[in-house]
Coordinates of C-alpha atoms in Angstrom, one line a residue:
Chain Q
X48 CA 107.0 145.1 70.7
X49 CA 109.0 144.8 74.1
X50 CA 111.5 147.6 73.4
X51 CA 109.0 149.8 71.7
X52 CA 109.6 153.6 73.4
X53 CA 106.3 154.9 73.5
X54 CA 104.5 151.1 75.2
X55 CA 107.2 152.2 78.2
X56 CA 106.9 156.0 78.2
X57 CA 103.2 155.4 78.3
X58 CA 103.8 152.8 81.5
X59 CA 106.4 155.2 83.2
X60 CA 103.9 158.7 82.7
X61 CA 100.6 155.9 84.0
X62 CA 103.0 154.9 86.9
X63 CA 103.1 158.0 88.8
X64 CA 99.4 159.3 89.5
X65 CA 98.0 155.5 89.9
X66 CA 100.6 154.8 92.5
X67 CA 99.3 158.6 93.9
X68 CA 95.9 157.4 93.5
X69 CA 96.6 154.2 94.9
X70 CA 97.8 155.4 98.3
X71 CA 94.9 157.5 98.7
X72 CA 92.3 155.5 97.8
X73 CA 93.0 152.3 99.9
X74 CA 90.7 149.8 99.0
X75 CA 89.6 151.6 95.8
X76 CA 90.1 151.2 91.9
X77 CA 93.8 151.1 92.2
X78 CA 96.6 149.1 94.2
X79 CA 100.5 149.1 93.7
X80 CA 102.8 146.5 94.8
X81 CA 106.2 145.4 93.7
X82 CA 108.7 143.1 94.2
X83 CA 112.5 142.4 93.7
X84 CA 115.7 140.4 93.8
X85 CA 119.0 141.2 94.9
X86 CA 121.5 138.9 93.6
X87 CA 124.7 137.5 93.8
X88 CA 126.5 134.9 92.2
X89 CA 130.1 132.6 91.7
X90 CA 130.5 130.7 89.3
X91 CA 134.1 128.2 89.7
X92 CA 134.3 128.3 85.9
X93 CA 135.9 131.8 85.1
X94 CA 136.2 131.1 81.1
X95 CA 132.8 131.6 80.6
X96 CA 129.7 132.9 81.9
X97 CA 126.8 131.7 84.0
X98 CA 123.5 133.6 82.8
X99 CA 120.0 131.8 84.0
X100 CA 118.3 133.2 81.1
X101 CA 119.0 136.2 79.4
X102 CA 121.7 138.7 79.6
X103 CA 125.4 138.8 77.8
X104 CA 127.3 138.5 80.6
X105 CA 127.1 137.0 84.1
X106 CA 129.5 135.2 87.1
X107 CA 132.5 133.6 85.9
X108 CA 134.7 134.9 83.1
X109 CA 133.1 138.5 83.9
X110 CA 132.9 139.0 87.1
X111 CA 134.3 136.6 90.1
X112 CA 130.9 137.6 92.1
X113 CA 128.1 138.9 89.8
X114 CA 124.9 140.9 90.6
X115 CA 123.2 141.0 86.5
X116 CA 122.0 137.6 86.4
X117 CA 119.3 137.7 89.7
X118 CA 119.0 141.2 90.6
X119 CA 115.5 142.9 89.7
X120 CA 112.9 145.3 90.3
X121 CA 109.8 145.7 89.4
X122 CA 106.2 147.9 90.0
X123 CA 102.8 147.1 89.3
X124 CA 99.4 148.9 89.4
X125 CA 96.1 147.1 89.2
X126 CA 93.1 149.1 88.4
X127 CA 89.9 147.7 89.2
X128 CA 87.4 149.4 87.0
X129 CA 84.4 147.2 87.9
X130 CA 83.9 143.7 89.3
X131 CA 84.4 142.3 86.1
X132 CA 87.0 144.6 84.3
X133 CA 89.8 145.2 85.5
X134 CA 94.1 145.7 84.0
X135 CA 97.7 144.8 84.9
X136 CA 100.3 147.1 84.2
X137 CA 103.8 146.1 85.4
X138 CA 107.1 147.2 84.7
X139 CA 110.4 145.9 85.3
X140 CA 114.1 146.6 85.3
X141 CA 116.4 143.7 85.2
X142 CA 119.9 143.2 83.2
X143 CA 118.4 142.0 80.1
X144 CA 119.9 140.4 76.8
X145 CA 121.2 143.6 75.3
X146 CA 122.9 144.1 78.3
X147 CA 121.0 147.2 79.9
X148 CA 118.5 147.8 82.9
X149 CA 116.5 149.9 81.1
X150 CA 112.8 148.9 82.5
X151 CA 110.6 147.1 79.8
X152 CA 107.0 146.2 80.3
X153 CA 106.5 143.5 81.4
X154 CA 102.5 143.3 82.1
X155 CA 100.3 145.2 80.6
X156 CA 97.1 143.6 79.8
X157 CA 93.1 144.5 80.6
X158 CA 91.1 141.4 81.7
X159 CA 87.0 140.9 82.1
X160 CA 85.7 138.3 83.7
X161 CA 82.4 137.2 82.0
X162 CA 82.2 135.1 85.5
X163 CA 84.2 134.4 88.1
X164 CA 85.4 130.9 86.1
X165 CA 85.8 132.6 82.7
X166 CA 88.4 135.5 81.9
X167 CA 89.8 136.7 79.1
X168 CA 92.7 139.2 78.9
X169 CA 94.4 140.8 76.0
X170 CA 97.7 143.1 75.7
X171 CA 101.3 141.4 77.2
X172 CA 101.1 138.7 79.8
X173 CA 103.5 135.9 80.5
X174 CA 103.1 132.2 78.3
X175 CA 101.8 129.6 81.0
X176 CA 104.1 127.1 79.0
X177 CA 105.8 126.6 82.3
X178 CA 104.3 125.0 85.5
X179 CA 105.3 128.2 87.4
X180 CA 106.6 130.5 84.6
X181 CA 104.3 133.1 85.1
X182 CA 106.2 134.4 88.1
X183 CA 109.6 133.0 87.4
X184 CA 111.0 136.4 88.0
X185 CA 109.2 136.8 91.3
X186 CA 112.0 135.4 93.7
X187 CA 110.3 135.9 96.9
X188 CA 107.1 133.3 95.4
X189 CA 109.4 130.5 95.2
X190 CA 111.9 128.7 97.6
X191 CA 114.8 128.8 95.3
X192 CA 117.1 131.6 94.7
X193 CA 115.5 131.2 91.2
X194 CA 113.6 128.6 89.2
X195 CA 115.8 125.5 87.9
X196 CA 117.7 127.1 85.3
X197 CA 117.7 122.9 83.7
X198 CA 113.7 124.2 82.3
X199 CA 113.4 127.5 83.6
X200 CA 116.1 128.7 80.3
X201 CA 113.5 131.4 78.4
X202 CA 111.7 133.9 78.1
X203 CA 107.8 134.1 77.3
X204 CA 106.1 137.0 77.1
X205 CA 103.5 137.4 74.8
X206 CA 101.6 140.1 73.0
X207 CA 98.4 138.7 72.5
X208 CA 95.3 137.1 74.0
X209 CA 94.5 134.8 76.5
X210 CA 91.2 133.2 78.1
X211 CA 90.9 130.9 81.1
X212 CA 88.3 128.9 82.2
X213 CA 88.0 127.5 86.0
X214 CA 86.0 124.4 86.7
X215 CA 85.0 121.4 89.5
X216 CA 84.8 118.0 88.8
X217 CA 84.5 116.4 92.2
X218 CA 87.2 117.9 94.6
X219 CA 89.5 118.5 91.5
X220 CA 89.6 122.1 90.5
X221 CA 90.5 122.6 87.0
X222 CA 91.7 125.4 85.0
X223 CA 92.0 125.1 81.4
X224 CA 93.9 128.4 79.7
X225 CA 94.4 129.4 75.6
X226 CA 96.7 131.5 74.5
X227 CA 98.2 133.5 71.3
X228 CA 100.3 135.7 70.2
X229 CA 103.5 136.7 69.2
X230 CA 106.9 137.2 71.4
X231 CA 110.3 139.8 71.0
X232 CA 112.7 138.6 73.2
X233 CA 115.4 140.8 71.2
X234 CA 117.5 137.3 70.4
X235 CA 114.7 135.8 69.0
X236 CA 111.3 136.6 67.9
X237 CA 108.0 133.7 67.4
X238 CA 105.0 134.7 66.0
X239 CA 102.0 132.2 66.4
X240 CA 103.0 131.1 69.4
X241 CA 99.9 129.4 70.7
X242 CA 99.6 127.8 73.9
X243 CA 96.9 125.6 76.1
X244 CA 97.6 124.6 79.5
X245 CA 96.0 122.4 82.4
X246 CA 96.0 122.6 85.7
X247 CA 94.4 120.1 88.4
X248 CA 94.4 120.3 92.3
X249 CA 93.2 118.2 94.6
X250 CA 94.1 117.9 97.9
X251 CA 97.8 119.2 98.6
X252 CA 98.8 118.1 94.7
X253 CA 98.9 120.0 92.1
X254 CA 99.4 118.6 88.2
X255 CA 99.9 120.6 85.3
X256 CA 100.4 120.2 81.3
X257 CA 101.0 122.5 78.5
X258 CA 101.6 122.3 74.9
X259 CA 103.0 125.3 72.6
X260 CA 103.5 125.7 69.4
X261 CA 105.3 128.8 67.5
X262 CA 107.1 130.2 64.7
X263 CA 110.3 131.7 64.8
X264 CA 111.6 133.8 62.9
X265 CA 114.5 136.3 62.1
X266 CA 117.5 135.2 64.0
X267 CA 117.3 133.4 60.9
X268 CA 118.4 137.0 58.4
X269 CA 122.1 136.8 59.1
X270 CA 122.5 133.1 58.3
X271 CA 120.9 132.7 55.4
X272 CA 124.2 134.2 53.3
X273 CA 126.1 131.2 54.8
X274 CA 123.9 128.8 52.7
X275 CA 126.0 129.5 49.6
X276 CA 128.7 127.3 47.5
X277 CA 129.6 124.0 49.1
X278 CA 126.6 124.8 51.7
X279 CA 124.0 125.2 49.6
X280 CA 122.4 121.6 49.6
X281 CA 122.2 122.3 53.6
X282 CA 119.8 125.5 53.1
X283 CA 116.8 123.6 52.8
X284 CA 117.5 122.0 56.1
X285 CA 119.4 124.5 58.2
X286 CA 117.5 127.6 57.1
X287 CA 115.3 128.8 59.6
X288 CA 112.7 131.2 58.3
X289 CA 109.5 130.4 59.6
X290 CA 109.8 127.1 61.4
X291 CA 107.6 125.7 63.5
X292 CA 109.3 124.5 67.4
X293 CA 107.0 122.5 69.8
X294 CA 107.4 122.8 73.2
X295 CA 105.6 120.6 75.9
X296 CA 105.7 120.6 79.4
X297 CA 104.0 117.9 82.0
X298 CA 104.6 119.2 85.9
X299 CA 103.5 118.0 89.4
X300 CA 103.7 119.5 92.8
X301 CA 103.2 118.1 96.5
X302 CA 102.9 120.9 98.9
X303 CA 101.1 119.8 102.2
X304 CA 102.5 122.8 104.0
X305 CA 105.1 121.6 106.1
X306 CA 107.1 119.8 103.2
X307 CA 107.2 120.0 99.4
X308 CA 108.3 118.1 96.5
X309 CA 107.8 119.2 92.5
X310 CA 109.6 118.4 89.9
X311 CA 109.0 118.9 86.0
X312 CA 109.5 117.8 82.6
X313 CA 109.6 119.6 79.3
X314 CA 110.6 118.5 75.5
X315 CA 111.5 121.1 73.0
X316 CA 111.5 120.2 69.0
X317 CA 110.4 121.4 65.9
X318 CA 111.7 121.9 62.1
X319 CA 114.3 124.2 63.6
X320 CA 117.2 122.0 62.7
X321 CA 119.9 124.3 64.2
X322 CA 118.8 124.6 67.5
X323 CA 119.0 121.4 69.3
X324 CA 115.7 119.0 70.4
X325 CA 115.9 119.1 74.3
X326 CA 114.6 117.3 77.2
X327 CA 115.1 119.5 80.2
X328 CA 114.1 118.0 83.8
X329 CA 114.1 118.8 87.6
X330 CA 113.2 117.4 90.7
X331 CA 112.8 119.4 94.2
X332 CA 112.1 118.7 97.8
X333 CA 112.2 121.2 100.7
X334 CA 110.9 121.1 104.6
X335 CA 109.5 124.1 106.3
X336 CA 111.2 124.6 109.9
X337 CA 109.8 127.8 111.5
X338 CA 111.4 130.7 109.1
X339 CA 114.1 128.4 107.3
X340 CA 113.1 126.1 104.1
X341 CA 115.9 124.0 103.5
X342 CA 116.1 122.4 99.9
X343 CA 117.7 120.1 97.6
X344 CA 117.3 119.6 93.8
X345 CA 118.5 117.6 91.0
X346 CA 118.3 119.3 87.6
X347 CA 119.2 117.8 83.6
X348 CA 119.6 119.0 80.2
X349 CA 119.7 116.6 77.5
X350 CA 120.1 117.5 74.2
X351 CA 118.4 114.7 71.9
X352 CA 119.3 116.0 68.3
X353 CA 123.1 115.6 66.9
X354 CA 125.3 117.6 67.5
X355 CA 127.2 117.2 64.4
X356 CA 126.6 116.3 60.7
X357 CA 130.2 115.2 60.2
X358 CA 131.0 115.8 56.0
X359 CA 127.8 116.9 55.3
X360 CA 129.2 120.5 56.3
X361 CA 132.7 120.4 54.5
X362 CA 133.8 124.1 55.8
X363 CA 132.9 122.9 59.5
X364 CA 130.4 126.2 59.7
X365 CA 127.5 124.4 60.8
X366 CA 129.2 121.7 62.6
X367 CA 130.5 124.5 64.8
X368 CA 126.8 126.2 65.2
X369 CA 125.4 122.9 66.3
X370 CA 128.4 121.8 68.6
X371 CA 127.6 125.5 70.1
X372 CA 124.0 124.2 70.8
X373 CA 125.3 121.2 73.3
X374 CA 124.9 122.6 76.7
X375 CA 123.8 119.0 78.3
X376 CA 124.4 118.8 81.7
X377 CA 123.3 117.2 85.0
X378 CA 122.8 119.4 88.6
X379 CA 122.4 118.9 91.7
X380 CA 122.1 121.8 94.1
X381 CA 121.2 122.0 97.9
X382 CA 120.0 125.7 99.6
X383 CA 118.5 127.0 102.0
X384 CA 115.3 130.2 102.2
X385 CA 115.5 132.4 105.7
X386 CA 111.6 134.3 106.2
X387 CA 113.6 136.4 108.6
X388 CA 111.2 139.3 108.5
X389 CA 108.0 140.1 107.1
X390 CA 108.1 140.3 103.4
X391 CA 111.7 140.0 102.9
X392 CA 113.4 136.3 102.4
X393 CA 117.2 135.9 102.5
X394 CA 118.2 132.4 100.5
X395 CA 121.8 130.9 99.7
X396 CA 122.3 127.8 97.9
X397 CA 125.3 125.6 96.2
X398 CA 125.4 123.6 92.9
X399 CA 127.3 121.1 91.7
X400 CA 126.6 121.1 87.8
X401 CA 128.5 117.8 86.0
X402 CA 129.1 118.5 82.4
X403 CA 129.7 115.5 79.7
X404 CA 132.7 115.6 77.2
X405 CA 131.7 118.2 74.3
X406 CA 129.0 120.3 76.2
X407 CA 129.6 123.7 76.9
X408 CA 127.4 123.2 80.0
X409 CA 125.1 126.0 79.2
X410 CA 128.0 128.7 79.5
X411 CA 127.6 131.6 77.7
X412 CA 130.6 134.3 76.5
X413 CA 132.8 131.5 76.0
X414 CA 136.3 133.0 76.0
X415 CA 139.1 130.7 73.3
X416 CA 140.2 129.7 76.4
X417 CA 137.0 127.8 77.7
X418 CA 137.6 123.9 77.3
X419 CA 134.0 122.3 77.0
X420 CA 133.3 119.5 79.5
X421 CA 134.2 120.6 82.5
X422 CA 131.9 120.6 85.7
X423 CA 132.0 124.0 87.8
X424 CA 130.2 125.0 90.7
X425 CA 128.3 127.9 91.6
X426 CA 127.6 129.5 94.9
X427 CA 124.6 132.3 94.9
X428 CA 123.2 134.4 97.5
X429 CA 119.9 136.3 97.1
X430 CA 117.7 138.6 99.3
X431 CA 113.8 139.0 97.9
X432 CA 111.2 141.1 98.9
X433 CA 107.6 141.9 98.0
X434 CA 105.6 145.7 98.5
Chain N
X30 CA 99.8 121.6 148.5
X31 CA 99.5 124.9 150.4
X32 CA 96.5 127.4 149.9
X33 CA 99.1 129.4 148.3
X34 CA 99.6 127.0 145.2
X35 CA 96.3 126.3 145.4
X36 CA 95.3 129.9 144.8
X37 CA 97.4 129.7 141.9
X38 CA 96.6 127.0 139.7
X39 CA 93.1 127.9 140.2
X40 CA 93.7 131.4 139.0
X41 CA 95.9 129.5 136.0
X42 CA 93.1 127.2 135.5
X43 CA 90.4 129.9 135.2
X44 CA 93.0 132.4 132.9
X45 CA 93.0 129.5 130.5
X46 CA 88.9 128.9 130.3
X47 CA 88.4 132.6 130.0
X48 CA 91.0 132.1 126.8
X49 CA 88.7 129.0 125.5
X50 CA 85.4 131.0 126.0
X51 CA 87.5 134.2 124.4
X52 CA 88.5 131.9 121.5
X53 CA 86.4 129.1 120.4
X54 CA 88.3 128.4 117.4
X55 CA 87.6 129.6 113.9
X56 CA 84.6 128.5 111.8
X57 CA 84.2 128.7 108.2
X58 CA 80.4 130.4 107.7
X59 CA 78.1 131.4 104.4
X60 CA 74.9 133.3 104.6
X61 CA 72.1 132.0 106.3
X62 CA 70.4 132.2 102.9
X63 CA 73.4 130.2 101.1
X64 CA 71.8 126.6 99.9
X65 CA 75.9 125.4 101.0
X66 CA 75.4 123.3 103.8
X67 CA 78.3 122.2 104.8
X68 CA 82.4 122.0 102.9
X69 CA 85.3 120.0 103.0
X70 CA 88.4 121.3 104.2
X71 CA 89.9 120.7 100.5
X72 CA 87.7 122.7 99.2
X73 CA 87.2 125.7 101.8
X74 CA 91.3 125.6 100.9
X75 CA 90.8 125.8 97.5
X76 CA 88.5 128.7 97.8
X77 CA 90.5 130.9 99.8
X78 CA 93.4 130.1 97.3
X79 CA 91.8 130.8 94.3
X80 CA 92.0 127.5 92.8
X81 CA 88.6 127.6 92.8
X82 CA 85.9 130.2 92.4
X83 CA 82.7 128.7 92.9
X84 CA 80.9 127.0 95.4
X85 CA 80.6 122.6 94.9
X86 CA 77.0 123.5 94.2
X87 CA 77.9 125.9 91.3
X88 CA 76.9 129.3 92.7
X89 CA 79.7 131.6 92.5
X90 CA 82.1 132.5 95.7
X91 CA 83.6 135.1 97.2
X92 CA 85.8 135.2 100.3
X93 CA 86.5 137.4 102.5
X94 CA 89.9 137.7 105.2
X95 CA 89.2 138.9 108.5
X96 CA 92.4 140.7 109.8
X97 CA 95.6 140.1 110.3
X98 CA 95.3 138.2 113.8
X99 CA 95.3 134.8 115.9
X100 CA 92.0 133.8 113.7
X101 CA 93.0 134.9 110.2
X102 CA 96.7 133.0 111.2
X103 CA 94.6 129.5 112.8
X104 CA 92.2 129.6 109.7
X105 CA 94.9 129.2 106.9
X106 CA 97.1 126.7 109.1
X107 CA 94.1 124.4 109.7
X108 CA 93.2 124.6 106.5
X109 CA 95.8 125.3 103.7
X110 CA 98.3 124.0 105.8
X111 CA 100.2 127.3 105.1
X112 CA 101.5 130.2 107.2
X113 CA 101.5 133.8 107.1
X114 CA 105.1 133.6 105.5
X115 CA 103.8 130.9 102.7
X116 CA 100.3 132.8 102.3
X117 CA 102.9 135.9 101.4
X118 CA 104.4 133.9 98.8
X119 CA 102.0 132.2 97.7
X120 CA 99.7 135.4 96.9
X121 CA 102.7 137.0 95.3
X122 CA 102.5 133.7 92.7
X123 CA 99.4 135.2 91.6
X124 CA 99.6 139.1 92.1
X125 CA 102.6 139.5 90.4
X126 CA 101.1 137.9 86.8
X127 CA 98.0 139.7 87.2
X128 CA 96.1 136.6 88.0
X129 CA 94.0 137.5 90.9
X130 CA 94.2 139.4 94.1
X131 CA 93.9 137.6 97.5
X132 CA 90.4 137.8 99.2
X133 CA 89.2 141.4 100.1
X134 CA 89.7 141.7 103.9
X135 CA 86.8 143.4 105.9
X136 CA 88.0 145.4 108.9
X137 CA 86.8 142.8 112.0
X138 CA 84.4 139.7 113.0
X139 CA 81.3 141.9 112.6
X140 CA 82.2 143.3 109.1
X141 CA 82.5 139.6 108.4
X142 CA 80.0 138.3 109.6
X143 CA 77.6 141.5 108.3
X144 CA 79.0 140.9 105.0
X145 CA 79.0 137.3 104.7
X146 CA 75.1 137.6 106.1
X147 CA 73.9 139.9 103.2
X148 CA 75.4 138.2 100.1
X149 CA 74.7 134.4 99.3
X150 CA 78.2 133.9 97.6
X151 CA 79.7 135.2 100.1
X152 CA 82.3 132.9 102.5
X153 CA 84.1 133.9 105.1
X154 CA 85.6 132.6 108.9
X155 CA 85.2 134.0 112.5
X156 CA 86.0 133.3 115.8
X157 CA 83.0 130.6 116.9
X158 CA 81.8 133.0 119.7
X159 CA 81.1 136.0 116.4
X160 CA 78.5 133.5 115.2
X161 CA 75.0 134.0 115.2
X162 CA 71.4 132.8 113.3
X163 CA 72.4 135.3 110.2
X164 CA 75.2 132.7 108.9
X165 CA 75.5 129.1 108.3
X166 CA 78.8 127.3 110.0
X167 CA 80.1 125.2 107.2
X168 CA 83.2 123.8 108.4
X169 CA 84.1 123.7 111.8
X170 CA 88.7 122.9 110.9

């Protein structure tokens, strides 16, 4: 339901008199805030394009210097109704996989709060199937100039339900949280996508695990006439209607303060026989000196299905959809985050991405010129701020 | 030494115990009537952040900010380790998914202190010299 007209007209028309309300009542029911990104990035590879996560076209074959694959903005009201019930509306603008900025709604959920330690929510929120993916967009909560794109590669918002529970054991706080629902991302939609995630911190350490499981379905329409003649025997196997994917994810964080190191792990498989079974990894480490956060990180993409079923296809069709699907790749990338005024961080950081012979190294708009397996480098520049 | 520079570091010396007395440093206080006697740093942190929402004991918490100022700024560095910059980022982790808002903040030391006084889940901090028989010191960072 992402692009449905009358979800965002309704957030649009709600938008105006809360933020009125808002500024007049101070501490009262409502409160708007914002944030945003602007963005620029090079990629070295100009035969191809370098898109984080969504989006049709980005730096490199495109444009020299691009702005569509950081640059956002986004508004949100909260409306406190009562201590216990209160909603999230927020809605962004971002260049977005059918290649507009029209603003989508991107929160919009109402929440009660039995207790403090149990909540529930229901309407669109963001799939915790991420250690941070819940405010991957929000470049100003996070050192980088965007989450490592190695695991941080979809989308996962989620019409739906959710419920949370927060609870001690010891000096570990817990937080256990369930979700369901179903998700339109416009390339793909999944339907009984169902989440649970953990979270434990003690001390300056935070862990975190999540498993997911969903059905995807109708990317699946157009390729279905292929299965026909000589492919026929393949339909069973590369037919897609329905299939489940599995997606886990097992995180850790060390953030004393002064220093911090997190890195994270996450395995994608499933029945989906044409899209490939991943393992996607990153490592990070930063040190806080007065306004500037210097980091380093090491990122990979491995691709653990094949990537080609040799005679089995005799027209070469699906041989070429699953060749498509090898975007393996190693990282590293070293950058920098400026606080240089309240509310406003400047970043700038350079990677160095190594791609093996036959990956397309997670390019998208492959011109017939790209060659696959060739390393590129890409230099970004971002400036995010909260309201 | 002449009477001059004695003059002077005397003056210095007194300027800098009128800025102890001024600021005692920044302890973490419940009501009076709370049955939380005392808190670790960890978990005076992990209330303030939100990682947690109830007191060791159970009871459920609420925290309070004084604001913005040389208290508010000492309070989170001795005890989250983070500053204003981080706390910015940090709260924009969990604004922005509509996961919780950070603490309310009350409008000085006395609002805290009132407030803190009058509701047993109530935790906040204050300057040491703002504290008196109606709150409990449970952390001194």
């Amino acid at each position: 339901m992402r692009n449905r007209p009358s979800a965002l007209a309704l957030a649009l028309a709600s938008l105006v008199p809360f933020s009125a309300l808002a500024q007049d009542a101070g501490e009262g029911m409502f409160s708007f805030s914002g944030y945003g990104t602007l963005g620029a990035v090079r990629n070295s590879e100009n035969h191809a394009d370098f898109v984080p996560t969504q989006g049709t076209i980005g730096a490199g074959y495109t444009h020299m210097w691009s702005t569509t694959p950081d640059t956002r903005l986004a508004a949100q009201v909260d409306a406190r109704f009562t201590d216990k019930f209160s909603a999230v509306l927020q809605v962004l603008s971002e260049y977005d996989a059918l290649g507009s900025y029209e603003p989508q709604v991107e929160l919009a959920h109402v929440k009660y709060a039995f207790t403090p330690a149990l909540q529930v929510r229901a309407g669109r929120f963001t799939a915790p199937i991420f250690m941070l993916s819940e405010y991957r967009k929000v470049g100003y909560a996070m050192p980088w100039v965007r989450p490592p794109v190695e695991v941080y590669d979809t989308a996962v918002t989620i019409d739906g339900g959710d419920a949370s529970y927060k609870f001690n054991v010891g000096d570990v706080a817990l937080s256990v949280q369930v979700s369901a629902g179903s998700s339109d991302e416009k390339t793909f939609k999944l339907h009984d996508a169902r989440t649970l995630a953990l979270r434990a911190e003690f001390g300056s350490s935070t862990l975190f695990g999540s498993y997911s499981t969903a059905k995807l379905d109708s990317i699946t329409t157009p390729l279905l006439a292929l299965y026909q003649g000589p492919l026929a025997p393949l339909a069973d196997t590369y037919a897609i209607e329905g299939d489940d994917l599995e997606f886990a994810s097992f995180g850790y964080a060390y953030d004393p303060g002064t220093w911090f190191a997190r890195g994270e792990i996450t395995r994608t498989s499933g029945e989906v026989n044409l899209l490939p079974k991943l393992t996607n990894a990153y490592v990070s480490a930063g040190y806080r000196i007065g306004q500037f956060t210097p980091y380093a990180t090491l990122g990979s993409v491995q691709v653990d299905s094949e990537t080609s079923i040799g005679a089995r296809d005799p027209i070469g069709v699906i041989n070429a959809g699953l060749a498509s699907t090898n975007g393996e790749l190693k990282s590293a990338t070293v950058g920098a985050r400026w606080d240089f005024r309240e509310n406003v961080a400047l970043k700038a950081e350079y990677a160095h991405v190594d791609v093996p012979t036959g990956s397309n190294g997670g390019l998208v708009n492959r011109q017939p010129t790209f060659k696959t397996g060739q390393n590129y480098d890409l230099l970004s520049l971002s400036l995010d701020f909260v309201f | 030494m002449t009477v001059r520079n004695l003059i002077v570091t005397v003056a210095g010396l007194a300027l800098a115990a009128a800025a102890t007395f001024a600021h005692a440093g920044v302890v973490v206080v419940v009501s009076a009537k709370s049955e939380v006697k005392s808190l670790t740093q960890a978990q005076v942190s992990q209330l303030f952040l939100n990682k947690a929402v109830s007191f060791p004991g159970g009871g459920a918490a609420t925290p309070v900010d004084l604001p913005e100022g040389p208290a508010r700024a000492e309070f989170y560095t001795k005890v989250t380790g983070k500053d204003a910059a981080q706390l910015k980022a940090y709260w924009a982790q969990l604004t922005f998914t509509g996961k919780a808002q950070r603490p309310k903040q009350l409008g000085s030391g006395a609002e805290v202190r009132k407030f803190v006084a009058g509701s047993p889940s109530a935790i906040g901090y204050l300057d040491a010299a703002d504290v008196d028989d109606s709150v409990h010191v449970v952390l001194k960072p």
